Short mmCIF file of C-alpha atoms in Angstrom, two decimals:
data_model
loop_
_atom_site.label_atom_id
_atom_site.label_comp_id
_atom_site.label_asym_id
_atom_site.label_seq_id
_atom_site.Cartn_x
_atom_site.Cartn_y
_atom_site.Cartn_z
CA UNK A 29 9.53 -6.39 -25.91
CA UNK A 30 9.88 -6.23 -22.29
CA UNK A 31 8.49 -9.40 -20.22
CA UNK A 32 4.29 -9.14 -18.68
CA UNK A 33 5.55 -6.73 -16.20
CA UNK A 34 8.32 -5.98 -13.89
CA UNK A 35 8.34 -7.31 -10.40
CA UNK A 36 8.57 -5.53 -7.75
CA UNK A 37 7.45 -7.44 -4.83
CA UNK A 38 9.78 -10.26 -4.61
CA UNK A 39 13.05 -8.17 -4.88
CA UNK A 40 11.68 -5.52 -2.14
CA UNK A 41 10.66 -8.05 0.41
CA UNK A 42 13.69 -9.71 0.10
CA UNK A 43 15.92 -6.15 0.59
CA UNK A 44 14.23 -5.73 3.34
CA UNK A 45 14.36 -8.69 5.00
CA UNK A 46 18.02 -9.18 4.27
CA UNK A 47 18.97 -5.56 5.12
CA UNK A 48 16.04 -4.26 7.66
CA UNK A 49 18.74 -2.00 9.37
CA UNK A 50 19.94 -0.36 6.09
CA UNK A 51 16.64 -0.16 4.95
CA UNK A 52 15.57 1.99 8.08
CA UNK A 53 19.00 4.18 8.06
CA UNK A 54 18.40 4.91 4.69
CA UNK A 55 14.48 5.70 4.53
CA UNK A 56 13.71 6.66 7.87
CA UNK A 57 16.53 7.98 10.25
CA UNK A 58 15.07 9.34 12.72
CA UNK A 59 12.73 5.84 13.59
CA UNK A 60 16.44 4.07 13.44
CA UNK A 61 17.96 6.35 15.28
CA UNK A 62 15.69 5.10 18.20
CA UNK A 63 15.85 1.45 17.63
CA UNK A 64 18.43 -0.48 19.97
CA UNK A 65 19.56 -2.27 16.86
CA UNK A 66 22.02 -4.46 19.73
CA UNK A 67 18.71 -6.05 20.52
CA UNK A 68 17.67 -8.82 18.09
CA UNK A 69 14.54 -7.60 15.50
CA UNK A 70 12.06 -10.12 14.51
CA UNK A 71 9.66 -10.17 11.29
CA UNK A 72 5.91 -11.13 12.02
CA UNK A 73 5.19 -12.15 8.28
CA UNK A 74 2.50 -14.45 9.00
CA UNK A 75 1.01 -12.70 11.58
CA UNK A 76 0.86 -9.64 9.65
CA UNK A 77 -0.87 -12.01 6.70
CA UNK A 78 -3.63 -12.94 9.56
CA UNK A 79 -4.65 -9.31 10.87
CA UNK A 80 -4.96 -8.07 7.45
CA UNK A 81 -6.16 -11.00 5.42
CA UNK A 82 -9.75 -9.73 5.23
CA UNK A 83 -8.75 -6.03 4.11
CA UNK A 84 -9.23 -4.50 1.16
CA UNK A 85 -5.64 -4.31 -0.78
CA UNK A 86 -4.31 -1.17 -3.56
CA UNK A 87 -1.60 -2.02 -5.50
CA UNK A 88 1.06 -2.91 -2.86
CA UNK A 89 4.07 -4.18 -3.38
CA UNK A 90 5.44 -5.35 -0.11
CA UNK A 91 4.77 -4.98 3.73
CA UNK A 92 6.72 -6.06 6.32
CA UNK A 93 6.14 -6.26 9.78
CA UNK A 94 8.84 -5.99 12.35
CA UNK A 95 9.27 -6.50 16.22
CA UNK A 96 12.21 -4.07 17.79
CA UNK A 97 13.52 -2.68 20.99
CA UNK A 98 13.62 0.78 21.55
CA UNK A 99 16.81 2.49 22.68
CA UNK A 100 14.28 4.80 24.96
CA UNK A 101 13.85 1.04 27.32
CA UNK A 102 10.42 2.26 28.10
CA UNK A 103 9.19 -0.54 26.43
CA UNK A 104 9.99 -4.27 25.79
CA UNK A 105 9.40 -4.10 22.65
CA UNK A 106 7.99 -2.43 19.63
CA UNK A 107 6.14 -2.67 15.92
CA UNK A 108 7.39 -1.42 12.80
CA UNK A 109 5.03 -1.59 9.94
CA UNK A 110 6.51 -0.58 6.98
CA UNK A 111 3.99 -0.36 3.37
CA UNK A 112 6.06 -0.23 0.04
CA UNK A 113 3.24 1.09 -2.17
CA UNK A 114 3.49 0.76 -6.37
CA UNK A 115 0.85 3.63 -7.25
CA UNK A 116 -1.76 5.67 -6.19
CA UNK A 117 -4.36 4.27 -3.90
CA UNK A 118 -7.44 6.55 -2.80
CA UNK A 119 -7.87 4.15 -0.32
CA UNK A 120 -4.27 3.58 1.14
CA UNK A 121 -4.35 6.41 3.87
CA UNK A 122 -7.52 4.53 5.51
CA UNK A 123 -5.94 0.99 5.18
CA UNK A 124 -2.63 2.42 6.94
CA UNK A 125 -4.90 3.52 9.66
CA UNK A 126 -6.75 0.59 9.69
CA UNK A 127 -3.81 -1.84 9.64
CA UNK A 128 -2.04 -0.08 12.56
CA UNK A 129 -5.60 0.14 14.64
CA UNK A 130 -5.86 -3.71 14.38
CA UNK A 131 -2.51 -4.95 15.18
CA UNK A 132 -2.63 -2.49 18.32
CA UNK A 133 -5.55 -4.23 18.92
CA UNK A 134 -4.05 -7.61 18.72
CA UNK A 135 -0.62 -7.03 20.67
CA UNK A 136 -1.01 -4.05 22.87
CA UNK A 137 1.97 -2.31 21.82
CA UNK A 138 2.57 0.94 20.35
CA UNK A 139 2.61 0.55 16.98
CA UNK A 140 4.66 2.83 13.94
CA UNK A 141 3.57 2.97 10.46
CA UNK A 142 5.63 3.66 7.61
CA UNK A 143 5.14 3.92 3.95
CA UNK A 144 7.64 4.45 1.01
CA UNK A 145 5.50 5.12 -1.69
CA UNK A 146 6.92 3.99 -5.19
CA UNK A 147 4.51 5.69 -7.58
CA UNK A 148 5.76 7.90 -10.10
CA UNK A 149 3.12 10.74 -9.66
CA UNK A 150 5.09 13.74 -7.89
CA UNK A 151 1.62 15.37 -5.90
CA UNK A 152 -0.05 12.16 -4.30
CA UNK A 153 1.62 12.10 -0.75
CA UNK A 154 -0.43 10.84 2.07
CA UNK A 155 0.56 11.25 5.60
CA UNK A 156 -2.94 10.25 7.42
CA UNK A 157 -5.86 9.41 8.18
CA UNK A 158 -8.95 10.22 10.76
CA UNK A 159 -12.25 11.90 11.21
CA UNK A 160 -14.08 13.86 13.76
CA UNK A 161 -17.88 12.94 15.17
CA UNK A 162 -19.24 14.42 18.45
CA UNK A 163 -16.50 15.76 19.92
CA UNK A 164 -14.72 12.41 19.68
CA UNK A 165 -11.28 12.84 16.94
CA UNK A 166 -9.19 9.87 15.99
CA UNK A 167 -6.11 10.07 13.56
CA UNK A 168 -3.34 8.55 12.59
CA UNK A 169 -0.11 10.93 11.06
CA UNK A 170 2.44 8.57 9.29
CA UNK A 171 5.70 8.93 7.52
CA UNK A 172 6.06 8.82 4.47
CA UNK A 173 9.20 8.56 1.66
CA UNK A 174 8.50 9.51 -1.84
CA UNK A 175 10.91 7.26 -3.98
CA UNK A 176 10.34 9.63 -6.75
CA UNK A 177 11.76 12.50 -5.20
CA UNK A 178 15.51 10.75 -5.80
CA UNK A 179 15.17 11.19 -9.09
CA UNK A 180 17.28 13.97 -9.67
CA UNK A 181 19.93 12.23 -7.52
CA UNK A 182 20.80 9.35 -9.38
CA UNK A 183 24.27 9.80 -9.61
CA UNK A 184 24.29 10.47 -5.84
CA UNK A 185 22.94 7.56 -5.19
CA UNK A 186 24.90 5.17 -7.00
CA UNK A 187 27.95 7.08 -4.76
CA UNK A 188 26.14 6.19 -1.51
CA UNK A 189 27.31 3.44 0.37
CA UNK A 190 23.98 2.07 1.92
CA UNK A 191 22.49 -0.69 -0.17
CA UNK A 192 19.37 0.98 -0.55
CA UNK A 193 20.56 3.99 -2.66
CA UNK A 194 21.21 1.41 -5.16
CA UNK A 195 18.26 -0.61 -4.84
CA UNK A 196 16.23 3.18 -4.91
CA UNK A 197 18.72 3.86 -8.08
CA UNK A 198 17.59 0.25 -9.81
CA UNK A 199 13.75 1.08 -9.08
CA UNK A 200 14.29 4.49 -10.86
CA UNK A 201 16.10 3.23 -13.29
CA UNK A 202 13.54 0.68 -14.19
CA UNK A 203 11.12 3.45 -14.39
CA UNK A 204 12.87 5.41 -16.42
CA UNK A 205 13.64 3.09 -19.16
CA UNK A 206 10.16 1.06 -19.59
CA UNK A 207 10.10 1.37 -23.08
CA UNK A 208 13.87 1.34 -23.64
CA UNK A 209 15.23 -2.23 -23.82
CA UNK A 210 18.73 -0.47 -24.52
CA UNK A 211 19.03 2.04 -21.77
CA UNK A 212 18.17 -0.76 -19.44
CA UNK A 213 20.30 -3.24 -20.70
CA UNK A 214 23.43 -0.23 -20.01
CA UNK A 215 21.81 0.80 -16.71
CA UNK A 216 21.82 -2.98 -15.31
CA UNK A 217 25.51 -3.27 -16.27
CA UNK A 218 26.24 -0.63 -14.77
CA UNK A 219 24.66 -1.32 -11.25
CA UNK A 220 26.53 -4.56 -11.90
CA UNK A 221 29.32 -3.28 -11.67
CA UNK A 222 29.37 -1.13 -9.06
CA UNK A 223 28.01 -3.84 -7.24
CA UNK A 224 31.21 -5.60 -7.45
CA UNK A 225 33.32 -2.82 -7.13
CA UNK A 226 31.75 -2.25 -3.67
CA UNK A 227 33.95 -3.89 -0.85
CA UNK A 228 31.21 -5.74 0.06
CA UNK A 229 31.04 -9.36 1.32
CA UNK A 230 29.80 -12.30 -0.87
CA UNK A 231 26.44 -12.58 0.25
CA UNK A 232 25.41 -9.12 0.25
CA UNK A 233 26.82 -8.96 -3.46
CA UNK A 234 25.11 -12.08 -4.22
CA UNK A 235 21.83 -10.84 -2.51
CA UNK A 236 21.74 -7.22 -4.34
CA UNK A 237 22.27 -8.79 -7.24
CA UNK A 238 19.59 -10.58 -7.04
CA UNK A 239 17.16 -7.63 -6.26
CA UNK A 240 18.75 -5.77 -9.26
CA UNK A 241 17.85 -8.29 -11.81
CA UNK A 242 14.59 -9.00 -10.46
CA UNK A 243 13.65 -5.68 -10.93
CA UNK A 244 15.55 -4.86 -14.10
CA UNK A 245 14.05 -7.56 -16.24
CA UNK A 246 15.00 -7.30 -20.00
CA UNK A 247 14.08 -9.05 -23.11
CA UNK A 248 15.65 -12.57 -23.74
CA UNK A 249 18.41 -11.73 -26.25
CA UNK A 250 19.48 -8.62 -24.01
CA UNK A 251 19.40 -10.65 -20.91
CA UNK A 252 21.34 -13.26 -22.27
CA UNK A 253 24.07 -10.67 -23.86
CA UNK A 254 24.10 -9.23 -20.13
CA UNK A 255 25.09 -12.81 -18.60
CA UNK A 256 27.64 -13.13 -21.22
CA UNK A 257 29.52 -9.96 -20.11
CA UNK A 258 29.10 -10.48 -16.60
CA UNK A 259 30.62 -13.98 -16.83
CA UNK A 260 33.81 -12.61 -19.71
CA UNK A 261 34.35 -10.01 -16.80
CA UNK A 262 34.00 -12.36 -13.92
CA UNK A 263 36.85 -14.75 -16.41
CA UNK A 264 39.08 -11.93 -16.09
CA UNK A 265 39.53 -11.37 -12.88
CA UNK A 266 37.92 -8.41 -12.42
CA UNK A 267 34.57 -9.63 -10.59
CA UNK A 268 36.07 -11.68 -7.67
CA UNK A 269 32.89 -13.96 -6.99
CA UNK A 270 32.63 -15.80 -9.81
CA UNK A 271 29.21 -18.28 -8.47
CA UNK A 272 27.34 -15.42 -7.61
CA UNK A 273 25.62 -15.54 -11.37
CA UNK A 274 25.57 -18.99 -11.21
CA UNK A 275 23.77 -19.11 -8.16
CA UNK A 276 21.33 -16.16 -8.97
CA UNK A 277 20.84 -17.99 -12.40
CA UNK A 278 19.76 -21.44 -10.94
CA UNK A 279 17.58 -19.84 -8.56
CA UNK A 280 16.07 -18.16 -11.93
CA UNK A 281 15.90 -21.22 -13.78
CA UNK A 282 14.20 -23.29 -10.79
CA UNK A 283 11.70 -20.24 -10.70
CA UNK A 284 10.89 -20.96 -14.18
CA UNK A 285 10.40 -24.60 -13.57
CA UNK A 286 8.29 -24.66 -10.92
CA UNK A 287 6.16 -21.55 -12.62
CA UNK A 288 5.86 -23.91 -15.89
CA UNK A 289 5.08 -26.99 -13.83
CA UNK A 290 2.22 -24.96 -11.66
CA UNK A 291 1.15 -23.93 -14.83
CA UNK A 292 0.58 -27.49 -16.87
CA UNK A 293 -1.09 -28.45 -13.58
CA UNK A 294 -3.42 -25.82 -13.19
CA UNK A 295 -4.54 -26.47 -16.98
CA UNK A 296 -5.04 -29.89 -16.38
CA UNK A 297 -7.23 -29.42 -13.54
CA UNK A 298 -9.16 -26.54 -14.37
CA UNK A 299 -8.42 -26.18 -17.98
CA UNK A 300 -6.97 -23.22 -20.49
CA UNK A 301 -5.62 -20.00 -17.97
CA UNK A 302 -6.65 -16.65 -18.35
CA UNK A 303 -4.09 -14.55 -19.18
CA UNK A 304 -4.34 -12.82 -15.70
CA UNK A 305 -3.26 -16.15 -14.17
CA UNK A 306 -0.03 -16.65 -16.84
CA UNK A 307 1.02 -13.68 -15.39
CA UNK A 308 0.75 -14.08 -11.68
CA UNK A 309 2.96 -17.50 -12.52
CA UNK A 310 5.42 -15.36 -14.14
CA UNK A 311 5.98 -12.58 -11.41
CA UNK A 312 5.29 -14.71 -8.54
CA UNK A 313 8.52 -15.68 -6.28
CA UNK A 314 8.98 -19.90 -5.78
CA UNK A 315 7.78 -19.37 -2.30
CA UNK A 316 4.51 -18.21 -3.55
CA UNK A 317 4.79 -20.77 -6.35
CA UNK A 318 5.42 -23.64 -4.20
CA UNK A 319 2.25 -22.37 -1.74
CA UNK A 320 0.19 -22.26 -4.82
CA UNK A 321 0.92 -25.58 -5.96
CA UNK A 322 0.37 -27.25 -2.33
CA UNK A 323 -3.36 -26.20 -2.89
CA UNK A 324 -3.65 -27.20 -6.22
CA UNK A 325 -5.05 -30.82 -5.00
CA UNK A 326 -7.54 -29.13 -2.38
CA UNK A 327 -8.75 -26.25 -4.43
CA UNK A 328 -12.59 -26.94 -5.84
CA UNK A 329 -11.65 -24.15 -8.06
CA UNK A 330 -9.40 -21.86 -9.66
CA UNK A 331 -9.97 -18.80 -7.56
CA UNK A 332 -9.68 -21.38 -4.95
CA UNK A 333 -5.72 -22.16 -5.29
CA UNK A 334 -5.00 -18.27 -5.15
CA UNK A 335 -6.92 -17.38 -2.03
CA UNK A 336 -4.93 -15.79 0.50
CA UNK A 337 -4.50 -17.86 3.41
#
């Protein structure tokens, strides 16, 4: 059996943030084509969290929003707000629109919203949102990249040197082989390696590799039979970064820790968890965790620890 479910959220956040020029040249060229990437970018995470904290939320699975400079110099600066969406939302056209109306509203600047949708329905593409009353008209047209229209180019995109063809390869992958502990376990490996055979530096390695097994999740015994062959082909010479899956697995094991601790404490307080709650432990990244657990000794309730904030 395959663990609750397989996170998403952590590993895309973190590609993004790590790689927000790749991630731009890869999905949308022509908005990076206009960015004066010699100008330092800056992500507005927790000012995002505040304009949208009262919204109504689909089944997301990462947003970002960025502050850039424009090649064009017409003006200071810029936002980018990019939506990685997990499946179909009737309501995700109006909460683009209504996202991109309220932080133009709170900073005055133009404002460019863009979605990579990572459902595997091939029809549901939204690209906007308005209405019409009185002679008065009001839309918003966004961009949009449907992750499910690589699928055909798999092997293309484990060829392509921008890290995002592999990340787009390991989310395909992972949807392709939900039910098939095996194929997985051979399509991780594989991304693995290429990984290393990529003249990449350390960190990058270290960091994709990360995303990759976040998202590929497999069952204990084939997880552990992965780490084994990683670390005999590391041994030999042939991986040349031999703490990378030391590193990746500590930061796994403290994940587990913390979710476990969170966990006994939660019970404690406000006795046995729903299921729901396990769950959100489980997938949750230990940034989340540790937020969660600073609110544990405030919270009157339950619902109270997971409010947004």
């Amino acid at each position: 059996m395959f663990p609750p479910s397989d996170d998403y959220d952590t590993p895309w956040k973190e590609a993004i943030s790590h790689y927000f020029p790749e991630f731009m040249a890869f999905y949308f060229p022509l908005a990076h084509a206009a960015i004066d990437w010699g100008r330092p970018y800056l992500f507005l995470d927790k000012e995002l969290a505040q304009v949208v904290q009262d919204a109504e939320l689909g089944k997301r699975l990462a947003d970002q929003l960025a502050q850039v400079a424009t090649l064009s110099g017409g003006e200071e600066w810029v936002l980018v707000h990019i939506e990685v969406q997990g499946g179909r939302d009737s309501g995700f056209s109006e909460r683009i629109f209504t996202y991109n109306y309220r932080l133009y509203d709170r900073y005055r600047r133009p404002v460019a919203s863009l979605a990579l949708l990572a459902d595997k329905g091939a029809k549901w593409r939204p690209t906007g949102f308005g209405y019409r009353l009185f002679g008065c008209a009001m839309r918003l047209d966004f961009p949009v990249v449907k992750l499910s229209d690589y699928a055909g180019r798999i092997e293309e995109l484990l060829l392509d040197p921008n890290p995002f063809a592999l990340v787009t390869a390991a989310h395909l992958l992972t949807q392709k082989s939900k039910r098939d502990t095996t194929a997985r376990g051979a399509a991780k490996w594989r991304l693995a390696c290429l990984l290393y055979q990529r003249n990449w530096d350390r960190q990058r390695i270290i960091d994709l590799f990360s995303v990759i097994d976040w998202m590929m999740r497999l069952p204990a015994d084939l997880e552990a039979e992965l780490w084994r062959d990683i670390q005999e082909w590391e041994r030999s010479g042939s991986m040349p970064y031999v703490t990378s899956v030391e590193r990746i697995g500590l930061e796994r094991g403290r994940k587990e820790g913390e979710s476990m601790m969170l966990a006994r404490l939660l019970s404690k307080r406000f006795g046995p968890l729903p299921e729901t709650i396990k769950n959100r432990l489980t997938e949750a990244s230990i940034t989340q965790l540790e937020t969660w657990g600073e609110s544990v000794l405030d919270a009157s309730t339950l619902e109270d620890v997971f409010r947004e904030r």
